[in-house]
XYZ file of N, CA and C in Angstrom:
729
model
N -93.991 -64.623 -12.586
C -94.284 -65.811 -11.756
C -95.719 -65.697 -11.245
N -96.517 -66.734 -11.432
C -97.913 -66.693 -10.992
C -98.005 -66.886 -9.482
N -99.096 -66.334 -8.890
C -99.292 -66.440 -7.450
C -100.599 -67.167 -7.188
N -100.598 -68.075 -6.235
C -101.800 -68.817 -5.905
C -102.723 -68.021 -4.989
N -103.959 -68.520 -4.852
C -104.939 -67.854 -3.983
C -104.461 -67.801 -2.544
N -103.689 -68.818 -2.147
C -103.183 -68.843 -0.776
C -102.294 -67.658 -0.484
N -101.556 -67.202 -1.499
C -100.689 -66.037 -1.315
C -101.503 -64.748 -1.258
N -102.552 -64.683 -2.106
C -103.375 -63.474 -2.186
C -104.137 -63.245 -0.891
N -104.680 -64.302 -0.310
C -105.535 -64.175 0.868
C -104.816 -64.524 2.175
N -103.516 -64.456 2.167
C -102.746 -64.756 3.365
C -103.106 -63.782 4.483
N -103.365 -64.301 5.675
C -103.727 -63.452 6.810
C -102.531 -62.621 7.258
N -102.747 -61.333 7.394
C -101.695 -60.410 7.809
C -101.880 -60.021 9.278
N -100.793 -60.010 10.042
C -100.855 -59.630 11.451
C -100.527 -58.149 11.658
N -99.722 -57.594 10.751
C -99.320 -56.191 10.893
C -99.444 -55.490 9.543
N -99.651 -54.183 9.597
C -99.850 -53.412 8.384
C -98.977 -52.164 8.405
N -98.513 -51.790 7.214
C -97.736 -50.567 7.072
C -98.645 -49.344 7.139
N -98.136 -48.257 7.694
C -98.841 -46.982 7.678
C -98.017 -46.035 6.818
N -98.677 -45.434 5.824
C -97.980 -44.495 4.937
C -98.693 -43.148 4.969
N -97.965 -42.089 4.634
C -98.570 -40.754 4.587
C -99.191 -40.522 3.218
N -99.669 -39.304 2.980
C -100.351 -38.977 1.725
C -99.448 -39.134 0.504
N -98.155 -39.116 0.732
C -97.208 -39.241 -0.376
C -96.690 -40.662 -0.525
N -97.247 -41.581 0.252
C -96.865 -42.982 0.139
C -95.604 -43.346 0.878
N -95.120 -42.458 1.748
C -93.908 -42.733 2.511
C -94.242 -43.458 3.817
N -93.413 -44.426 4.161
C -93.617 -45.223 5.379
C -93.515 -44.351 6.636
N -94.518 -44.518 7.567
C -94.478 -43.764 8.827
C -94.557 -44.660 10.052
N -94.926 -45.922 9.875
C -95.014 -46.803 11.033
C -95.769 -48.081 10.739
N -96.119 -48.811 11.821
C -96.844 -50.075 11.697
C -98.044 -50.068 12.628
N -99.057 -50.837 12.271
C -100.213 -51.025 13.149
C -100.583 -52.505 13.113
N -100.942 -53.063 14.255
C -101.258 -54.493 14.330
C -102.739 -54.743 14.094
N -103.054 -55.960 13.706
C -104.449 -56.357 13.512
C -105.216 -56.241 14.830
N -104.543 -56.557 15.932
C -105.172 -56.480 17.258
C -105.599 -55.043 17.573
N -104.742 -54.089 17.200
C -105.067 -52.690 17.460
C -106.295 -52.259 16.667
N -106.375 -52.718 15.418
C -107.535 -52.374 14.592
C -108.819 -52.929 15.186
N -108.740 -54.149 15.703
C -109.919 -54.762 16.333
C -110.315 -53.990 17.586
N -109.310 -53.602 18.383
C -109.577 -52.894 19.633
C -110.170 -51.509 19.414
N -109.985 -50.955 18.202
C -110.520 -49.615 17.923
C -112.034 -49.589 18.034
N -112.682 -50.728 17.797
C -114.143 -50.798 17.867
C -114.641 -51.313 19.212
N -113.732 -51.585 20.136
C -114.122 -52.081 21.453
C -114.578 -50.922 22.335
N -115.726 -51.071 22.944
C -116.219 -50.019 23.836
C -115.356 -49.964 25.090
N -115.106 -48.777 25.545
C -114.325 -48.567 26.757
C -115.265 -48.059 27.849
N -115.230 -48.708 29.021
C -116.178 -48.376 30.081
C -115.467 -48.174 31.419
N -116.089 -47.401 32.280
C -115.667 -47.250 33.672
C -116.813 -47.775 34.534
N -116.530 -48.726 35.396
C -117.557 -49.288 36.271
C -117.656 -48.420 37.520
N -118.863 -47.917 37.783
C -119.093 -47.043 38.930
C -120.132 -47.677 39.856
N -119.792 -47.794 41.126
C -120.688 -48.317 42.165
C -120.984 -49.809 42.004
N -120.182 -50.520 41.265
C -120.312 -51.980 41.170
C -119.050 -52.542 40.531
N -118.778 -53.812 40.813
C -117.660 -54.482 40.159
C -117.944 -55.974 39.999
N -119.229 -56.327 39.997
C -119.660 -57.703 39.776
C -120.191 -57.813 38.347
N -119.828 -58.875 37.626
C -120.274 -59.060 36.248
C -121.793 -59.099 36.168
N -122.436 -59.799 37.110
C -123.894 -59.942 37.076
C -124.614 -58.613 37.295
N -123.924 -57.622 37.851
C -124.550 -56.325 38.099
C -124.234 -55.309 37.004
N -123.354 -55.681 36.083
C -122.922 -54.752 35.040
C -123.884 -54.778 33.851
N -123.728 -53.797 32.976
C -124.551 -53.721 31.773
C -124.263 -54.907 30.863
N -125.254 -55.298 30.075
C -125.075 -56.401 29.140
C -123.928 -56.083 28.182
N -123.086 -57.075 27.933
C -121.992 -56.909 26.994
C -120.716 -56.381 27.609
N -120.699 -56.201 28.937
C -119.491 -55.652 29.559
C -118.291 -56.574 29.380
N -118.549 -57.877 29.219
C -117.447 -58.820 29.031
C -116.777 -58.654 27.671
N -117.439 -57.928 26.747
C -116.860 -57.668 25.434
C -116.247 -56.273 25.363
N -116.390 -55.495 26.434
C -115.848 -54.139 26.476
C -114.511 -54.136 27.203
N -113.813 -53.031 27.106
C -112.552 -52.866 27.822
C -112.807 -52.016 29.062
N -112.657 -52.612 30.230
C -112.845 -51.878 31.478
C -111.601 -51.024 31.720
N -111.806 -49.707 31.784
C -110.684 -48.786 31.942
C -110.406 -48.460 33.407
N -111.479 -48.481 34.219
C -111.338 -48.052 35.609
C -112.519 -48.567 36.421
N -112.326 -48.739 37.723
C -113.396 -49.139 38.632
C -113.423 -48.162 39.803
N -114.602 -47.585 40.061
C -114.791 -46.676 41.193
C -115.940 -47.243 42.016
N -115.658 -47.687 43.244
C -116.680 -48.435 43.975
C -116.427 -48.395 45.477
N -117.463 -48.790 46.251
C -117.309 -48.893 47.701
C -117.767 -50.260 48.203
N -118.026 -51.186 47.278
C -118.399 -52.551 47.648
C -117.155 -53.450 47.671
N -117.353 -54.668 48.165
C -116.265 -55.646 48.136
C -115.895 -55.924 46.687
N -114.642 -56.282 46.449
C -114.207 -56.598 45.098
C -114.832 -57.910 44.652
N -115.342 -57.902 43.408
C -116.121 -59.046 42.947
C -115.500 -59.812 41.801
N -116.282 -60.037 40.733
C -115.927 -61.022 39.713
C -115.500 -60.423 38.379
N -115.379 -59.122 38.268
C -114.990 -58.526 36.996
C -113.534 -58.857 36.685
N -113.286 -59.324 35.461
C -111.925 -59.599 35.006
C -111.567 -58.603 33.905
N -110.313 -58.154 33.887
C -109.877 -57.195 32.881
C -108.737 -57.787 32.062
N -108.585 -57.292 30.827
C -107.562 -57.833 29.948
C -106.198 -57.214 30.218
N -106.182 -56.102 30.961
C -104.918 -55.466 31.329
C -105.113 -54.763 32.676
N -104.047 -54.386 33.359
C -104.187 -53.702 34.646
C -105.009 -52.417 34.496
N -105.877 -52.155 35.468
C -106.707 -50.950 35.432
C -106.586 -50.222 36.769
N -106.984 -48.971 36.765
C -106.997 -48.187 37.989
C -108.249 -48.539 38.785
N -108.078 -48.923 40.041
C -109.203 -49.287 40.908
C -109.249 -48.319 42.089
N -110.369 -47.657 42.260
C -110.572 -46.746 43.395
C -111.678 -47.358 44.253
N -111.297 -47.988 45.337
C -112.257 -48.674 46.197
C -112.013 -48.237 47.637
N -113.024 -47.623 48.260
C -112.854 -47.109 49.611
C -114.015 -47.554 50.508
N -113.730 -47.782 51.806
C -114.770 -48.223 52.746
C -115.634 -47.060 53.237
N -116.417 -46.495 52.325
C -117.351 -45.420 52.679
C -118.767 -45.887 52.369
N -119.743 -45.075 52.756
C -121.131 -45.493 52.602
C -121.706 -45.284 51.225
N -121.018 -44.520 50.370
C -121.567 -44.210 49.046
C -120.437 -43.900 48.073
N -120.563 -44.371 46.848
C -119.557 -44.100 45.827
C -119.501 -42.616 45.487
N -120.617 -41.900 45.659
C -120.641 -40.465 45.371
C -119.643 -39.709 46.248
N -119.374 -40.218 47.432
C -118.359 -39.614 48.301
C -116.990 -39.691 47.645
N -116.693 -40.831 47.020
C -115.419 -41.003 46.323
C -115.353 -40.084 45.100
N -116.470 -39.977 44.378
C -116.513 -39.108 43.195
C -116.223 -37.660 43.596
N -116.800 -37.225 44.727
C -116.528 -35.863 45.210
C -115.031 -35.692 45.520
N -114.421 -36.696 46.139
C -112.991 -36.639 46.435
C -112.183 -36.464 45.151
N -112.610 -37.131 44.087
C -111.915 -37.040 42.808
C -112.043 -35.645 42.203
N -113.201 -35.025 42.389
C -113.377 -33.629 41.969
C -112.343 -32.749 42.673
N -112.226 -32.928 43.988
C -111.331 -32.098 44.786
C -109.866 -32.349 44.404
N -109.498 -33.617 44.233
C -108.115 -33.952 43.899
C -107.681 -33.363 42.564
N -108.649 -33.255 41.645
C -108.345 -32.705 40.325
C -108.677 -31.217 40.227
N -109.020 -30.615 41.372
C -109.292 -29.180 41.467
C -110.363 -28.740 40.459
N -111.411 -29.554 40.368
C -112.541 -29.243 39.490
C -113.697 -28.751 40.358
N -114.208 -27.562 40.144
C -115.321 -27.065 40.949
C -116.595 -27.871 40.700
N -117.358 -28.112 41.764
C -118.606 -28.871 41.668
C -119.753 -27.889 41.445
N -120.484 -28.066 40.355
C -121.601 -27.171 40.057
C -122.757 -27.427 41.024
N -123.676 -26.492 41.078
C -124.840 -26.616 41.961
C -125.647 -27.867 41.612
N -125.809 -28.136 40.310
C -126.601 -29.284 39.869
C -125.920 -30.606 40.235
N -124.629 -30.705 39.962
C -123.888 -31.927 40.284
C -123.840 -32.136 41.798
N -123.697 -31.047 42.552
C -123.675 -31.147 44.019
C -124.984 -31.741 44.528
N -126.103 -31.315 43.944
C -127.406 -31.846 44.356
C -127.531 -33.327 44.062
N -127.031 -33.752 42.900
C -127.099 -35.165 42.520
C -126.232 -36.021 43.438
N -124.996 -35.566 43.696
C -124.089 -36.330 44.560
C -124.611 -36.387 45.988
N -125.162 -35.271 46.469
C -125.723 -35.251 47.822
C -126.902 -36.208 47.931
N -127.771 -36.208 46.922
C -128.926 -37.119 46.912
C -128.473 -38.572 46.952
N -127.400 -38.886 46.223
C -126.883 -40.262 46.200
C -126.400 -40.679 47.585
N -125.693 -39.777 48.263
C -125.183 -40.104 49.613
C -126.330 -40.290 50.594
N -127.315 -39.411 50.537
C -128.464 -39.515 51.442
C -129.242 -40.803 51.192
N -129.350 -41.184 49.929
C -130.069 -42.409 49.582
C -129.313 -43.639 50.046
N -128.019 -43.698 49.746
C -127.209 -44.879 50.083
C -127.033 -45.046 51.590
N -126.963 -43.940 52.323
C -126.740 -44.023 53.774
C -128.033 -43.891 54.567
N -129.170 -43.850 53.854
C -130.469 -43.670 54.522
C -130.418 -42.463 55.459
N -129.955 -41.346 54.904
C -129.825 -40.097 55.641
C -128.973 -40.299 56.898
N -127.808 -40.933 56.681
C -126.770 -41.154 57.693
C -127.160 -42.202 58.741
N -128.251 -42.953 58.515
C -128.684 -43.953 59.483
C -128.067 -45.324 59.221
N -127.559 -45.548 58.029
C -127.017 -46.860 57.673
C -125.742 -47.147 58.459
N -125.534 -48.407 58.869
C -124.293 -48.763 59.591
C -123.044 -48.625 58.730
N -123.209 -48.537 57.400
C -122.054 -48.367 56.520
C -121.667 -46.898 56.354
N -122.477 -45.992 56.887
C -122.202 -44.560 56.762
C -120.973 -44.188 57.591
N -120.123 -43.335 57.027
C -118.915 -42.885 57.718
C -118.983 -41.379 57.945
N -118.074 -40.885 58.751
C -117.995 -39.440 58.981
C -117.663 -38.706 57.688
N -116.896 -39.363 56.820
C -116.557 -38.758 55.537
C -117.806 -38.548 54.696
N -118.719 -39.548 54.662
C -119.969 -39.403 53.919
C -120.765 -38.202 54.428
N -120.871 -38.106 55.745
C -121.655 -37.030 56.339
C -121.030 -35.669 56.052
N -119.727 -35.567 56.185
C -119.039 -34.306 55.944
C -119.188 -33.866 54.485
N -119.021 -34.822 53.563
C -119.144 -34.507 52.139
C -120.570 -34.097 51.798
N -121.563 -34.827 52.325
C -122.966 -34.506 52.045
C -123.312 -33.106 52.533
N -122.834 -32.755 53.708
C -123.124 -31.426 54.256
C -122.494 -30.331 53.399
N -121.284 -30.576 52.910
C -120.629 -29.591 52.044
C -121.366 -29.474 50.713
N -121.766 -30.604 50.148
C -122.506 -30.592 48.886
C -123.855 -29.900 49.032
N -124.495 -30.084 50.196
C -125.787 -29.428 50.452
C -125.633 -27.913 50.447
N -124.525 -27.439 50.961
C -124.255 -25.992 50.944
C -124.123 -25.487 49.511
N -123.402 -26.230 48.681
C -123.227 -25.832 47.283
C -124.570 -25.862 46.550
N -125.363 -26.908 46.801
C -126.651 -27.078 46.120
C -127.753 -26.214 46.721
N -127.453 -25.588 47.872
C -128.418 -24.721 48.571
C -129.695 -25.484 48.928
N -129.495 -26.640 49.593
C -130.638 -27.453 50.022
C -130.529 -27.743 51.515
N -131.688 -27.941 52.146
C -131.755 -28.369 53.532
C -131.749 -29.898 53.532
N -130.751 -30.491 54.130
C -130.573 -31.944 54.046
C -131.805 -32.711 54.509
N -132.324 -32.398 55.675
C -133.444 -33.177 56.218
C -134.697 -33.034 55.365
N -135.032 -31.804 54.982
C -136.232 -31.593 54.163
C -136.072 -32.241 52.794
N -134.890 -32.086 52.217
C -134.621 -32.661 50.895
C -134.693 -34.185 50.944
N -134.087 -34.780 51.968
C -134.069 -36.242 52.084
C -135.465 -36.803 52.275
N -136.256 -36.176 53.136
C -137.609 -36.672 53.384
C -138.461 -36.577 52.122
N -138.302 -35.497 51.369
C -139.040 -35.352 50.109
C -138.590 -36.417 49.114
N -137.296 -36.664 49.059
C -136.755 -37.661 48.142
C -137.262 -39.056 48.486
N -137.212 -39.417 49.773
C -137.686 -40.738 50.186
C -139.203 -40.871 49.997
N -139.904 -39.776 50.185
C -141.368 -39.800 49.996
C -141.707 -40.089 48.536
N -140.969 -39.450 47.627
C -141.200 -39.686 46.197
C -140.851 -41.129 45.840
N -139.807 -41.656 46.436
C -139.379 -43.015 46.142
C -140.244 -44.075 46.789
N -141.124 -43.642 47.696
C -141.951 -44.596 48.432
C -143.301 -44.846 47.785
N -143.492 -44.361 46.588
C -144.772 -44.588 45.903
C -144.806 -46.007 45.327
N -144.705 -46.996 46.234
C -144.550 -48.380 45.797
C -145.856 -49.023 45.353
N -146.960 -48.549 45.898
C -148.237 -49.174 45.571
C -148.617 -48.992 44.106
N -147.973 -48.048 43.445
C -148.265 -47.789 42.036
C -147.425 -48.668 41.112
N -146.527 -49.488 41.698
C -145.611 -50.281 40.891
C -145.967 -51.768 40.947
N -145.614 -52.470 39.880
C -145.828 -53.920 39.840
C -144.834 -54.609 40.765
N -145.173 -55.827 41.202
C -144.304 -56.563 42.128
C -142.906 -56.769 41.553
N -142.826 -57.114 40.274
C -141.522 -57.332 39.651
C -140.712 -56.037 39.618
N -141.392 -54.919 39.388
C -140.724 -53.617 39.358
C -140.183 -53.260 40.736
N -140.945 -53.593 41.774
C -140.515 -53.326 43.154
C -139.304 -54.184 43.505
N -139.355 -55.460 43.130
C -138.272 -56.370 43.480
C -136.948 -55.965 42.831
N -137.011 -55.513 41.586
C -135.791 -55.166 40.857
C -135.398 -53.697 41.024
N -136.091 -52.975 41.902
C -135.791 -51.555 42.102
C -134.362 -51.361 42.601
N -133.945 -52.193 43.539
C -132.547 -52.189 44.010
C -132.154 -53.648 44.170
N -131.623 -54.218 43.098
C -131.441 -55.665 43.006
C -129.977 -55.986 42.689
N -129.429 -56.970 43.390
C -128.044 -57.375 43.147
C -127.916 -58.890 43.280
N -126.921 -59.440 42.593
C -126.601 -60.863 42.712
C -125.160 -61.002 43.187
N -124.944 -61.931 44.112
C -123.610 -62.178 44.656
C -123.340 -63.673 44.678
N -122.074 -64.030 44.596
C -121.686 -65.427 44.771
C -120.795 -65.523 46.003
N -121.218 -66.314 46.984
C -120.491 -66.461 48.235
C -120.360 -67.946 48.549
N -119.132 -68.409 48.726
C -118.862 -69.810 49.053
C -119.537 -70.766 48.081
N -119.524 -70.421 46.800
C -120.075 -71.305 45.791
C -121.582 -71.249 45.649
N -122.245 -70.381 46.415
C -123.691 -70.234 46.329
C -124.040 -68.846 45.805
N -125.087 -68.767 44.995
C -125.488 -67.505 44.395
C -126.703 -66.933 45.124
N -126.580 -65.678 45.517
C -127.646 -64.981 46.233
C -128.199 -63.858 45.358
N -129.511 -63.732 45.303
C -130.164 -62.591 44.670
C -130.830 -61.792 45.786
N -130.554 -60.498 45.834
C -131.056 -59.662 46.931
C -131.733 -58.418 46.370
N -132.961 -58.186 46.805
C -133.681 -56.968 46.452
C -133.991 -56.196 47.726
N -134.051 -54.871 47.634
C -134.341 -54.060 48.814
C -135.178 -52.847 48.445
N -136.107 -52.511 49.330
C -136.867 -51.273 49.202
C -136.712 -50.479 50.492
N -136.841 -49.163 50.394
C -136.857 -48.297 51.571
C -138.107 -47.442 51.499
N -138.681 -47.153 52.649
C -139.908 -46.367 52.685
C -139.996 -45.605 53.997
N -140.665 -44.460 53.959
C -140.933 -43.720 55.194
C -142.341 -44.029 55.704
N -143.025 -44.917 54.991
C -144.398 -45.275 55.324
C -144.437 -46.723 55.802
N -144.534 -46.922 57.119
C -144.530 -48.280 57.693
C -145.725 -49.090 57.211
N -146.883 -48.451 57.100
C -148.078 -49.152 56.640
C -147.902 -49.649 55.199
N -147.233 -48.843 54.393
C -146.988 -49.239 53.010
C -146.112 -50.483 52.962
N -145.117 -50.556 53.837
C -144.233 -51.722 53.886
C -145.019 -52.974 54.251
N -145.935 -52.842 55.206
C -146.758 -53.983 55.610
C -147.594 -54.505 54.444
N -148.129 -53.572 53.644
C -148.936 -53.978 52.485
C -148.057 -54.610 51.405
N -146.881 -54.035 51.199
C -145.964 -54.574 50.195
C -145.491 -55.971 50.587
N -145.304 -56.198 51.889
C -144.805 -57.485 52.358
C -145.734 -58.620 51.940
N -147.039 -58.393 52.038
C -148.002 -59.441 51.678
C -147.936 -59.769 50.189
N -147.922 -58.732 49.338
C -147.906 -58.969 47.894
C -146.568 -59.544 47.444
N -145.474 -59.108 48.082
C -144.166 -59.613 47.697
C -143.975 -61.059 48.130
N -144.591 -61.455 49.227
C -144.497 -62.848 49.668
C -145.129 -63.751 48.612
N -146.287 -63.346 48.106
C -146.966 -64.134 47.072
C -146.149 -64.154 45.781
N -145.582 -62.999 45.451
C -144.773 -62.913 44.224
C -143.533 -63.791 44.320
N -142.833 -63.722 45.440
C -141.584 -64.470 45.603
C -141.814 -65.964 45.758
N -143.001 -66.364 46.218
C -143.308 -67.786 46.328
C -143.241 -68.448 44.964
N -143.625 -67.706 43.917
C -143.609 -68.242 42.552
C -142.400 -67.758 41.755
N -141.539 -66.997 42.419
C -140.390 -66.413 41.710
C -139.271 -67.435 41.540
N -138.690 -67.470 40.356
C -137.536 -68.338 40.109
C -136.466 -67.526 39.391
N -135.232 -67.737 39.782
C -134.096 -67.055 39.160
C -133.059 -68.105 38.830
N -132.787 -68.285 37.552
C -131.843 -69.311 37.130
C -130.487 -69.117 37.795
N -129.972 -70.193 38.378
C -128.645 -70.140 38.970
C -128.592 -69.571 40.368
N -129.740 -69.219 40.962
C -129.744 -68.646 42.311
C -130.152 -69.695 43.334
N -129.366 -69.819 44.390
C -129.684 -70.762 45.460
C -130.617 -70.131 46.482
N -130.423 -68.849 46.733
C -131.227 -68.131 47.732
C -131.556 -66.748 47.201
N -132.802 -66.312 47.381
C -133.112 -64.922 47.069
C -133.827 -64.286 48.245
N -133.400 -63.058 48.534
C -133.851 -62.330 49.712
C -134.493 -61.013 49.298
N -135.489 -60.591 50.059
C -136.110 -59.296 49.820
C -136.168 -58.548 51.153
N -135.483 -57.411 51.206
C -135.368 -56.641 52.441
C -136.232 -55.390 52.357
N -137.007 -55.152 53.407
C -137.904 -53.985 53.475
C -137.465 -53.110 54.637
N -136.966 -51.928 54.325
C -136.395 -51.047 55.334
C -137.285 -49.845 55.591
N -137.630 -49.644 56.864
C -138.383 -48.461 57.287
C -137.387 -47.409 57.754
N -137.331 -46.297 57.039
C -136.349 -45.260 57.349
C -136.627 -44.607 58.691
N -137.882 -44.322 58.971
C -138.230 -43.630 60.213
C -138.021 -44.515 61.434
N -138.263 -45.833 61.289
C -138.136 -46.758 62.422
C -136.725 -47.318 62.572
N -135.862 -47.058 61.602
C -134.510 -47.642 61.608
C -134.570 -49.160 61.746
N -135.473 -49.788 60.997
C -135.635 -51.238 61.105
C -135.836 -51.842 59.717
N -135.576 -53.145 59.628
C -135.747 -53.857 58.361
C -136.391 -55.215 58.606
N -137.221 -55.619 57.675
C -137.789 -56.955 57.675
C -137.273 -57.688 56.444
N -137.289 -59.014 56.468
C -136.734 -59.763 55.340
C -137.598 -60.965 54.994
N -137.766 -61.176 53.675
C -138.374 -62.398 53.167
C -137.247 -63.204 52.527
N -137.171 -64.499 52.856
C -136.085 -65.329 52.342
C -136.662 -66.583 51.688
N -136.180 -66.906 50.483
C -136.660 -68.061 49.737
C -135.501 -68.846 49.167
N -135.683 -70.144 49.011
C -134.632 -71.014 48.498
C -134.418 -72.193 49.428
N -133.834 -73.260 48.900
C -133.655 -74.484 49.686
C -132.834 -74.270 50.950
N -131.863 -73.347 50.904
C -130.997 -73.131 52.046
C -131.307 -71.841 52.803
N -132.398 -71.183 52.435
C -132.706 -69.865 53.012
C -132.911 -69.935 54.527
N -133.655 -70.929 54.971
C -133.951 -71.012 56.414
C -132.684 -71.247 57.225
N -131.808 -72.121 56.729
C -130.558 -72.403 57.440
C -129.659 -71.164 57.486
N -129.579 -70.445 56.364
C -128.717 -69.252 56.278
C -129.262 -68.140 57.165
């Protein structure tokens, strides 16, 4: 009996799995084969689509570890979410080390401690918790560093803003949020040099006057002086003054 092309090229949803001897061992679906090439990712310190790497909507999110408000990421199946009200995600990562009884190396301790000091502005940020401080102090012991000296050196290195272009400064710590149907773009810098902030403010004002971001109603630029515990803000957009 002859077979038409329609029979030969019929789309198959499931396939047989056989061993080396041709014996049946199971079935595999077309969906599973497609998913084999899907990248699997864990989102750390963010859960907003606009803040994620390009192509995240085509990947499979396996887990979220974060300390920000829950945002716009959608998953194709239930995932494990670790979200805690602390000042830095590195604090949560350290907790996970402890829960799984994994020793923290000197190098990893230094990296996690640096992250906490940066995110909490050396414990000055209003989002800093006692847990952040306790974890940072323990990590500093493992890394054999003096917290204050290490933090000041770290912030000093990060304050070399005059050597960077305006666009590079703006996107140094940049996030987009959607609140009440309006999209906000927010950039922030921190410095231990108040004079440097004053100089940056002038150049950033000129840059932001001509800055446009598709889909953004308001964009803000925050300049934080670590030593003064103060922040200044530039705000642009039709609704910026009202907000």
